[in-house]
mmCIF file of N, CA and C in Angstrom:
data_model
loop_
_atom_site.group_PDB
_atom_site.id
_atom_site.type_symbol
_atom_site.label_atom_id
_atom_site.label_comp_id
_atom_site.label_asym_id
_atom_site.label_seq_id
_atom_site.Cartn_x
_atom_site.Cartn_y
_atom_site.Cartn_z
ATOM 1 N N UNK A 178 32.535 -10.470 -18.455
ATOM 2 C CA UNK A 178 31.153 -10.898 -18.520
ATOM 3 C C UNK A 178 30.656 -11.398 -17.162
ATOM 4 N N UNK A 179 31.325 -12.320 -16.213
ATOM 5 C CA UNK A 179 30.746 -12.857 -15.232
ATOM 6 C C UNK A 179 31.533 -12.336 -14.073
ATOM 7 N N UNK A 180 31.373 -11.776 -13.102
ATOM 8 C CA UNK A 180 32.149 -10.923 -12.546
ATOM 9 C C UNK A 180 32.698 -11.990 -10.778
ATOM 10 N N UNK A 181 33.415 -11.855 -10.336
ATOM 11 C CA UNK A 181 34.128 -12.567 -9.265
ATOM 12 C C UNK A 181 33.642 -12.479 -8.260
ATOM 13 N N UNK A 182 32.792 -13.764 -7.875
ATOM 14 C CA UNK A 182 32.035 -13.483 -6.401
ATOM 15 C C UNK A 182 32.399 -12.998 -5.233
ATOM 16 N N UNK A 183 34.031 -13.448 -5.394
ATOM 17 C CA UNK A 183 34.333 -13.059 -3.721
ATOM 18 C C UNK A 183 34.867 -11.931 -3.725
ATOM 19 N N UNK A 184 34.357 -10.820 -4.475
ATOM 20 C CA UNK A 184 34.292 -9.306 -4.155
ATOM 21 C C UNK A 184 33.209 -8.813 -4.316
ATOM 22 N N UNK A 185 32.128 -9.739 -4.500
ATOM 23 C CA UNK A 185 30.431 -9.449 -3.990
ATOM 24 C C UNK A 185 31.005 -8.908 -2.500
ATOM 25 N N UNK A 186 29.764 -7.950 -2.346
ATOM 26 C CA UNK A 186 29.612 -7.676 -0.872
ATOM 27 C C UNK A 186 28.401 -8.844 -0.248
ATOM 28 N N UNK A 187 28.775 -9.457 0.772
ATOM 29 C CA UNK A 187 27.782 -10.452 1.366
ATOM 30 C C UNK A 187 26.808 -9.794 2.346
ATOM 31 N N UNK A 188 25.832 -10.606 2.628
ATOM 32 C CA UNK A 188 25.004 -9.928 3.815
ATOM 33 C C UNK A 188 25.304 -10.702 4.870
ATOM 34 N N UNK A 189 25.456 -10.523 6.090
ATOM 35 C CA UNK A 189 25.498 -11.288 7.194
ATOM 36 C C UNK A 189 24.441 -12.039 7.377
ATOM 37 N N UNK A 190 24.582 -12.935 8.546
ATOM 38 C CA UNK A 190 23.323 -14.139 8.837
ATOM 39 C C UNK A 190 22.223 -13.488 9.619
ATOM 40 N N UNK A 191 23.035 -12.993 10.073
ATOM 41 C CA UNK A 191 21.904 -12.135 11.090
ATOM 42 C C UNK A 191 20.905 -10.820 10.661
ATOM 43 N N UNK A 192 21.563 -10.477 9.418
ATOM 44 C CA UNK A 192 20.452 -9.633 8.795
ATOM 45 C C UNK A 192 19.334 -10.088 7.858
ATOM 46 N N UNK A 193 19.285 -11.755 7.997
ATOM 47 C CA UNK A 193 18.246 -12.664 7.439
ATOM 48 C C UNK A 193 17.015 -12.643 8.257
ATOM 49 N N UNK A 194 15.574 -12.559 7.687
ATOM 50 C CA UNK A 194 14.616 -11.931 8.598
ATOM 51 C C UNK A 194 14.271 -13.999 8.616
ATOM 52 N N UNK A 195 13.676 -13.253 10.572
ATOM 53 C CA UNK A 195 13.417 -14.545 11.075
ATOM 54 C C UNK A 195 12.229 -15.029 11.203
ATOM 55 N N UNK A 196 12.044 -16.148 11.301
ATOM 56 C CA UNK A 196 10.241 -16.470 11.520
ATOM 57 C C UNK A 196 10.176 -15.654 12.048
ATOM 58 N N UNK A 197 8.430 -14.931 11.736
ATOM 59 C CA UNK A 197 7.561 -14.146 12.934
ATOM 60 C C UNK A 197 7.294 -14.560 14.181
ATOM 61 N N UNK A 198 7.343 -15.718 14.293
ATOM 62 C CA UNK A 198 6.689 -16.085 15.641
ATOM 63 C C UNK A 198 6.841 -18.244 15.390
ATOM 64 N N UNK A 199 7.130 -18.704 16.804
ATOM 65 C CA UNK A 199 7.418 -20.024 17.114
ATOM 66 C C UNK A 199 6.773 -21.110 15.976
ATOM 67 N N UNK A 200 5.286 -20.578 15.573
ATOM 68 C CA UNK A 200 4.699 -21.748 14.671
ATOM 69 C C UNK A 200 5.543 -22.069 13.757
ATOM 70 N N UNK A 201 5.863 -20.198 12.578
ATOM 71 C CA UNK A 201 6.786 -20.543 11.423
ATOM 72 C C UNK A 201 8.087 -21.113 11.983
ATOM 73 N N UNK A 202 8.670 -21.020 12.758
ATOM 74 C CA UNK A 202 10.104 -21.906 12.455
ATOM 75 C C UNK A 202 9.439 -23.203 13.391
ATOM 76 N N UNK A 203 8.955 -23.724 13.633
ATOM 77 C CA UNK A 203 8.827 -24.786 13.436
ATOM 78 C C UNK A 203 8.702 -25.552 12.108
ATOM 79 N N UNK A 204 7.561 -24.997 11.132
ATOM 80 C CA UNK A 204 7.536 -24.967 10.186
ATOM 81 C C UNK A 204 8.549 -25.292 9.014
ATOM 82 N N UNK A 205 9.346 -24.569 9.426
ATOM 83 C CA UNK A 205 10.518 -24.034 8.591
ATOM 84 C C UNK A 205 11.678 -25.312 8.876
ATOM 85 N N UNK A 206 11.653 -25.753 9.986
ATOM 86 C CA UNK A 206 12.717 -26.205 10.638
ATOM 87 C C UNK A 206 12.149 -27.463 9.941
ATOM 88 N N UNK A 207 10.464 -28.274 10.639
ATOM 89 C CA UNK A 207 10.169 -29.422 10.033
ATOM 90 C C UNK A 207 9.930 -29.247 8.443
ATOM 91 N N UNK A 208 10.072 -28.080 7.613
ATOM 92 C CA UNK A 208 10.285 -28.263 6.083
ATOM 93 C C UNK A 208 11.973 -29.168 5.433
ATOM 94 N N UNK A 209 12.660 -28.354 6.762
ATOM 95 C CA UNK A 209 14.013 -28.798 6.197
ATOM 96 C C UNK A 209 14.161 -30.036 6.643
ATOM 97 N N UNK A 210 14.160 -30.405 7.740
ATOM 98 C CA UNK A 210 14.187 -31.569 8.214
ATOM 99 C C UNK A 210 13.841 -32.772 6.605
ATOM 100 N N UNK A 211 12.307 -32.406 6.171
ATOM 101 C CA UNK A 211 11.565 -33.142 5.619
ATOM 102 C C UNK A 211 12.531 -33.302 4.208
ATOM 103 N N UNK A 212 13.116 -32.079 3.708
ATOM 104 C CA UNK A 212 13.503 -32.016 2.453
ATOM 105 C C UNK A 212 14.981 -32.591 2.403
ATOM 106 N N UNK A 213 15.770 -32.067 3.816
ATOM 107 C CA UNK A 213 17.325 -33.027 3.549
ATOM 108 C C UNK A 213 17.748 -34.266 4.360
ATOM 109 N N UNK A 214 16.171 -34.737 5.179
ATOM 110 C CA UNK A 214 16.897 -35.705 5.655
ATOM 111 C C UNK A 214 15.795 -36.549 5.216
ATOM 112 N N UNK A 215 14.918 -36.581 4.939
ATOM 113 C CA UNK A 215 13.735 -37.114 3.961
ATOM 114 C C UNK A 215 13.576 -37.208 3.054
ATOM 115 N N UNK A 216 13.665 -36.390 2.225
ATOM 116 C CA UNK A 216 14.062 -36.213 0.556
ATOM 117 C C UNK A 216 12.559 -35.814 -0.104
ATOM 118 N N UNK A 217 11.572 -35.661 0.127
ATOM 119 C CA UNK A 217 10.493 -35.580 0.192
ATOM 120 C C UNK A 217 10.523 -34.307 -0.955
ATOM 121 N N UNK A 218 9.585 -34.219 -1.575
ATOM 122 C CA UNK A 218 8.693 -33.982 -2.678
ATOM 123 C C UNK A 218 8.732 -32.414 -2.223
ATOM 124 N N UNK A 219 8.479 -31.200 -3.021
ATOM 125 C CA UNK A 219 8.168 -30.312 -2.379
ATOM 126 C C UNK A 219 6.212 -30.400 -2.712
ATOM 127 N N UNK A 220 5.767 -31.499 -3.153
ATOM 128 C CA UNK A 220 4.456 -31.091 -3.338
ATOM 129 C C UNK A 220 4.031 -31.978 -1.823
ATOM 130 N N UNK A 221 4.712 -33.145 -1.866
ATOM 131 C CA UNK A 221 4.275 -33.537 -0.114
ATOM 132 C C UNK A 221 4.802 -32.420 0.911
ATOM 133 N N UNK A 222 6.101 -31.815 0.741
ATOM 134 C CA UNK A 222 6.264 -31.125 1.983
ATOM 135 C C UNK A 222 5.165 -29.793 2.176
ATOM 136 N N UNK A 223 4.507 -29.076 0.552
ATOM 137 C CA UNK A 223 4.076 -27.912 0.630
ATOM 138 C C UNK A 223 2.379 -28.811 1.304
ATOM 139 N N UNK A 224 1.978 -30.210 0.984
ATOM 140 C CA UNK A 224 0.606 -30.494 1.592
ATOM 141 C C UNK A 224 0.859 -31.049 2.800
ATOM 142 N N UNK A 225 2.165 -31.241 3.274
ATOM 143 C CA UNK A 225 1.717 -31.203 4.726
ATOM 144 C C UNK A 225 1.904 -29.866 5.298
ATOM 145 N N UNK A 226 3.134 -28.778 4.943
ATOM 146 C CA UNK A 226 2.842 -27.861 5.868
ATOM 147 C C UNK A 226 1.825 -27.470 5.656
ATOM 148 N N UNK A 227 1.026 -27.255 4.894
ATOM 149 C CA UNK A 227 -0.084 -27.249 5.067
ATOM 150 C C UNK A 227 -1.428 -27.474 6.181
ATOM 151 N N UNK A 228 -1.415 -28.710 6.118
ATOM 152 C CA UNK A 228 -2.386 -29.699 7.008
ATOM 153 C C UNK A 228 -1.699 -28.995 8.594
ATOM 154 N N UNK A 229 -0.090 -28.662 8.797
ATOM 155 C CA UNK A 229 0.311 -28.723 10.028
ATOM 156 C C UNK A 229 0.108 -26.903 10.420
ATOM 157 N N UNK A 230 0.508 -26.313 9.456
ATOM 158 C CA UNK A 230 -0.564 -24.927 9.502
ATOM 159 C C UNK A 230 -1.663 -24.342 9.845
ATOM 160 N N UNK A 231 -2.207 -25.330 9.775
ATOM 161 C CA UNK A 231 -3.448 -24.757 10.071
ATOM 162 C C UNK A 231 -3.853 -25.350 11.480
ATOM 163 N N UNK A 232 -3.271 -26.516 11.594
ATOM 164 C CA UNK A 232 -3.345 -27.308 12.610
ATOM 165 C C UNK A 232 -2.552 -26.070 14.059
ATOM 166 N N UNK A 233 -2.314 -25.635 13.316
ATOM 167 C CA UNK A 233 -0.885 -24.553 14.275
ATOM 168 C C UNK A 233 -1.829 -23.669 15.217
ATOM 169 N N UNK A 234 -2.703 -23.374 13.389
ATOM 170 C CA UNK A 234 -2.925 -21.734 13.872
ATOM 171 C C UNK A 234 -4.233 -22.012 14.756
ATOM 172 N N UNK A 235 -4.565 -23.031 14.068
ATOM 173 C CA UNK A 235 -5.904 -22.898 15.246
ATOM 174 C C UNK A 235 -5.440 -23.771 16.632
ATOM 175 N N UNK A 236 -5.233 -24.514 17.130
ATOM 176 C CA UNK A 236 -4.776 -25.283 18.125
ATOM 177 C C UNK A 236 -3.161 -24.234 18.856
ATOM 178 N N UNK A 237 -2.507 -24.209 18.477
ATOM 179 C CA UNK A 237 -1.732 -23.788 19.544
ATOM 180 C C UNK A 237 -1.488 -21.784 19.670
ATOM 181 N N UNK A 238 -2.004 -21.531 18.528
ATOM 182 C CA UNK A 238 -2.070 -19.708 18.650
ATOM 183 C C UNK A 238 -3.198 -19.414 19.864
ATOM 184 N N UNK A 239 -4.307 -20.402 19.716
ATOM 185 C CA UNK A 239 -5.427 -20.437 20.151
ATOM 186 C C UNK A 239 -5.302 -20.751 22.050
ATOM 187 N N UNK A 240 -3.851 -20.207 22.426
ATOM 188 C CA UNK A 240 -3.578 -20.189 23.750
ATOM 189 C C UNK A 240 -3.255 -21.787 24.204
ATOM 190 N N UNK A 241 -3.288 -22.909 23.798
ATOM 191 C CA UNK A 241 -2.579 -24.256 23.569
ATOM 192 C C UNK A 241 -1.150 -24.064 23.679
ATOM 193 N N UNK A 242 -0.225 -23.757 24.122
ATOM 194 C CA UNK A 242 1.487 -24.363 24.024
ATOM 195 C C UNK A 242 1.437 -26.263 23.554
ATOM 196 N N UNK A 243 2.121 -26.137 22.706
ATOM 197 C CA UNK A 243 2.314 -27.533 22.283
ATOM 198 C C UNK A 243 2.418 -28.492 22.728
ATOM 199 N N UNK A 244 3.670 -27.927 23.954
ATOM 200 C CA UNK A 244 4.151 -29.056 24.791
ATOM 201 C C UNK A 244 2.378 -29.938 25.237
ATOM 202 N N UNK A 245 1.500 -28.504 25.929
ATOM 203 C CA UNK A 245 0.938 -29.153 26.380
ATOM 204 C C UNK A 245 -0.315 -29.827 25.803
ATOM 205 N N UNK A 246 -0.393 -30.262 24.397
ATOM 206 C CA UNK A 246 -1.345 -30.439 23.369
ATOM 207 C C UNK A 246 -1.682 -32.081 23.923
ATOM 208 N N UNK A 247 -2.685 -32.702 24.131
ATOM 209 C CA UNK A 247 -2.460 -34.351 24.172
ATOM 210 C C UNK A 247 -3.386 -34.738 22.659
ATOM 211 N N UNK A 248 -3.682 -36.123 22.816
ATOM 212 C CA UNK A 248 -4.237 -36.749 21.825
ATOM 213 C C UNK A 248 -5.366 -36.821 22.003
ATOM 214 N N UNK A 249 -6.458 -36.004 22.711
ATOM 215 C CA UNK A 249 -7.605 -35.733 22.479
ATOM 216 C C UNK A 249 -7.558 -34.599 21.750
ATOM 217 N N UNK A 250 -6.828 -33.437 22.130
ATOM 218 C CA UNK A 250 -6.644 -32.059 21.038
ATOM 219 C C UNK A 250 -6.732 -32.531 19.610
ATOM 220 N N UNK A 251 -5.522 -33.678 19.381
ATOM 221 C CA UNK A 251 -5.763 -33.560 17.807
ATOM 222 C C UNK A 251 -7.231 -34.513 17.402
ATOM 223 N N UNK A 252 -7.534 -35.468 18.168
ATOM 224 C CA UNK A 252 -9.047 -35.863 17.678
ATOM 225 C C UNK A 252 -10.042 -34.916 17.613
ATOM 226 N N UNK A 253 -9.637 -33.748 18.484
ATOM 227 C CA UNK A 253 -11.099 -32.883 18.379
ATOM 228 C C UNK A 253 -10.952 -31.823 16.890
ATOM 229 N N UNK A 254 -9.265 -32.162 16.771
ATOM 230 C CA UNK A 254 -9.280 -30.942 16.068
ATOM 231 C C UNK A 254 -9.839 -32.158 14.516
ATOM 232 N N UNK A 255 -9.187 -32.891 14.234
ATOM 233 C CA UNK A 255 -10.363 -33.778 13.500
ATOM 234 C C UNK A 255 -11.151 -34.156 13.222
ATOM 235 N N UNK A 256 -11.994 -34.380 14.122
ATOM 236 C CA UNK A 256 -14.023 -34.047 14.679
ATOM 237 C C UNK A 256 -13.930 -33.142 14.015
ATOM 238 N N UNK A 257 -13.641 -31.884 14.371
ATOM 239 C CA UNK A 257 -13.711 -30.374 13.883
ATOM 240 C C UNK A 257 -13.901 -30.257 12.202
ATOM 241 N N UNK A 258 -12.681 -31.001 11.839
ATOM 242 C CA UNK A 258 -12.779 -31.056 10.413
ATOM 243 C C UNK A 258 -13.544 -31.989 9.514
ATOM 244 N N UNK A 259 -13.953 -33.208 10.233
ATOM 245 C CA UNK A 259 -15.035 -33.894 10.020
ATOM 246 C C UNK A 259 -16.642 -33.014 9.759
ATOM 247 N N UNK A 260 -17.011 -32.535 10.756
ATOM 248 C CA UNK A 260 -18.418 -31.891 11.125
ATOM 249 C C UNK A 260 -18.628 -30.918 10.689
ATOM 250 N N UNK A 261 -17.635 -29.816 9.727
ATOM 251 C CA UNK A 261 -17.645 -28.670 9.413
ATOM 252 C C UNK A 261 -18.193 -28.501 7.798
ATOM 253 N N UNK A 262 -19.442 -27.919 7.724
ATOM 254 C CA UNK A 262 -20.034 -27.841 6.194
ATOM 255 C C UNK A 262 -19.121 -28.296 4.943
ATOM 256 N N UNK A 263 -19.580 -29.187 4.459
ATOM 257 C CA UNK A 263 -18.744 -29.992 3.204
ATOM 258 C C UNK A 263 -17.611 -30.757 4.231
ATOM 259 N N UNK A 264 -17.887 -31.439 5.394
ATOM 260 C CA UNK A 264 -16.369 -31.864 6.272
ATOM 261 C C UNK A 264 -15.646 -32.579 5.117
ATOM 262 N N UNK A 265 -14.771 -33.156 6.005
ATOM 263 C CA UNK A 265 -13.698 -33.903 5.250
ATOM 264 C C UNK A 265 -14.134 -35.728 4.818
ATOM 265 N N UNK A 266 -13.978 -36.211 4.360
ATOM 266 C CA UNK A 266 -14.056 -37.887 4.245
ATOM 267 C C UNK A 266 -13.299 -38.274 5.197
ATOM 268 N N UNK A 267 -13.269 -40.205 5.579
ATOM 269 C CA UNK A 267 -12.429 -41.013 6.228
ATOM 270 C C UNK A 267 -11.190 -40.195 5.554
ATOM 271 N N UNK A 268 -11.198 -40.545 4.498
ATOM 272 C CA UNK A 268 -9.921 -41.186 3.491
ATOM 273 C C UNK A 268 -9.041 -39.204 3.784
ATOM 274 N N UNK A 269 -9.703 -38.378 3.801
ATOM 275 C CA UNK A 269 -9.456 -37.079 3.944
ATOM 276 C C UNK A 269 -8.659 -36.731 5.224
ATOM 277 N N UNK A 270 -9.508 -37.400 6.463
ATOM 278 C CA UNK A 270 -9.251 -37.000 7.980
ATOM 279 C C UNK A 270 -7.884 -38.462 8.013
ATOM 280 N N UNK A 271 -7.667 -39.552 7.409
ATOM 281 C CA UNK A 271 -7.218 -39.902 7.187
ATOM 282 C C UNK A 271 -5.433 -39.438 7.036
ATOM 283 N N UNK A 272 -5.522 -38.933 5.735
ATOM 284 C CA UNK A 272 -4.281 -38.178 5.034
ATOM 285 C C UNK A 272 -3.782 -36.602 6.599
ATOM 286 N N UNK A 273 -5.089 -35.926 6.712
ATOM 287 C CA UNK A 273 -4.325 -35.483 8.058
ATOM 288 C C UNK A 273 -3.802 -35.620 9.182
ATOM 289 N N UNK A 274 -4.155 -36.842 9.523
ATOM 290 C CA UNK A 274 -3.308 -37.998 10.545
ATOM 291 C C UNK A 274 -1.964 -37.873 9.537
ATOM 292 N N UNK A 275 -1.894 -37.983 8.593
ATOM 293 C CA UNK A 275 -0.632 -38.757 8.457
ATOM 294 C C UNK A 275 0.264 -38.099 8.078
ATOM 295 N N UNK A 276 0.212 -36.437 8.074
ATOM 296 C CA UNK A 276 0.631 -35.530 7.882
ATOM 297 C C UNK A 276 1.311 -35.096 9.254
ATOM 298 N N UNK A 277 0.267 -35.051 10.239
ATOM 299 C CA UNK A 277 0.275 -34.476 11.783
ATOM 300 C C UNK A 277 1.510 -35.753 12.447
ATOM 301 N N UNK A 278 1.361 -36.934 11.945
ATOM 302 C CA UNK A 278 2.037 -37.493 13.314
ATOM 303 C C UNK A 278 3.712 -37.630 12.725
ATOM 304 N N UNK A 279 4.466 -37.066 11.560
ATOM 305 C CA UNK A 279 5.864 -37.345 11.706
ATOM 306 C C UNK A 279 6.608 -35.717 11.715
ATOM 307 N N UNK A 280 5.079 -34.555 11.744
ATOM 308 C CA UNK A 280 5.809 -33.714 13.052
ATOM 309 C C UNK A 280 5.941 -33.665 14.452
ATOM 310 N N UNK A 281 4.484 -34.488 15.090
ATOM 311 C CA UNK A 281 4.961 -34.764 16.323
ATOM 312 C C UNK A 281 5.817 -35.598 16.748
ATOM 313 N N UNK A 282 6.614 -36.624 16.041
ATOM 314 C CA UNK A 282 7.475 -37.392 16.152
ATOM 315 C C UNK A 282 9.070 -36.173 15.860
ATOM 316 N N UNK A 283 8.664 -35.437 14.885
ATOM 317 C CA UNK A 283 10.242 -34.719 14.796
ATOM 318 C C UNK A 283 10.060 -33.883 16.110
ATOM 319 N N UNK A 284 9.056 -33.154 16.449
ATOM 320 C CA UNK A 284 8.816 -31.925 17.580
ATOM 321 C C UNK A 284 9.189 -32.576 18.807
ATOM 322 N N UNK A 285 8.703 -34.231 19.163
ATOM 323 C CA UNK A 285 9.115 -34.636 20.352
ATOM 324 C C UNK A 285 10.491 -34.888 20.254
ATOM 325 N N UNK A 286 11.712 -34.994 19.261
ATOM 326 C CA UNK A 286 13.347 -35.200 19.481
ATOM 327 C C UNK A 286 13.629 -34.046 19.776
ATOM 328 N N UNK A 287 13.082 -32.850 18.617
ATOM 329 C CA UNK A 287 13.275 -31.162 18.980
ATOM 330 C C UNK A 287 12.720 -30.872 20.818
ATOM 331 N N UNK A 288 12.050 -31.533 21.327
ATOM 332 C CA UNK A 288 11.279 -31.321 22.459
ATOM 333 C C UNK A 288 10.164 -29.849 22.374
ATOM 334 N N UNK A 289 9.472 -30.047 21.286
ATOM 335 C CA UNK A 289 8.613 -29.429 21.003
ATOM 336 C C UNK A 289 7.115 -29.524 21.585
ATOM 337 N N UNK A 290 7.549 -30.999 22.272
ATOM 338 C CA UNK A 290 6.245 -31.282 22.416
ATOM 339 C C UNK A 290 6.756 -32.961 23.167
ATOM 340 N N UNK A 291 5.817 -33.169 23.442
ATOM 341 C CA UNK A 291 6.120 -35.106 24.296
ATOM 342 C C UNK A 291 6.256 -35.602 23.611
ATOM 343 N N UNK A 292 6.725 -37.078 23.605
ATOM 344 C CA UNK A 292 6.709 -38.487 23.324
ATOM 345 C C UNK A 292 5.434 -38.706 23.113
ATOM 346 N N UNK A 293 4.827 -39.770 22.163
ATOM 347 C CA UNK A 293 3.642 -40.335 21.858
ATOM 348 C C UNK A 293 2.568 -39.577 21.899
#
């Protein structure tokens, strides 16, 4: 009935498809981070990657490298989401602060990006 795994044929590691491109494994990397050394929710980890997604795609695809992102980038990118038809609330622009700053805290040990 249940047949003996270790005469499954395995796939190697390397035939595991990889992020497309630097945003997703960051992504990927600060998901795991979040889930085994955090313990975190997958409904907090799926609403921040979220918030940090988008934060990605527009800010650093958008010819930005991370490293060189400062803390006016993410206020504008907040303005942004403030001022934009139906914007966001305090309490809204709020929750994306608080999403955004314990990847830049993991990205700056990864050296993804600076200190503070």
């Amino acid at each position: 009935m249940f047949s003996d795994l270790s005469t499954q044929p395995t796939v190697p590691a390397h035939h595991c498809p990889a992020p497309v491109d630097r945003c997703e494994s960051w992504l990927a990397e600060f998901d795991d981070y979040m889930l085994n050394e955090r313990v975190l929710s997958i409904a907090t980890r799926r609403g921040r990657r979220s918030v940090i997604s988008r934060f990605l795609s527009k800010m650093v695809t958008a010819g930005n490298p991370l490293t060189d992102l400062t803390i006016r980038d993410v206020d504008a990118f907040l303005q942004s989401l403030g001022e934009q038809q139906g914007g966001y609330s305090r309490a809204s622009l709020q929750m994306v602060a608080s999403c955004l700053r314990p990847f830049f805290r993991y990205g700056a040990t990864r050296g993804w990006c600076g200190n503070g």
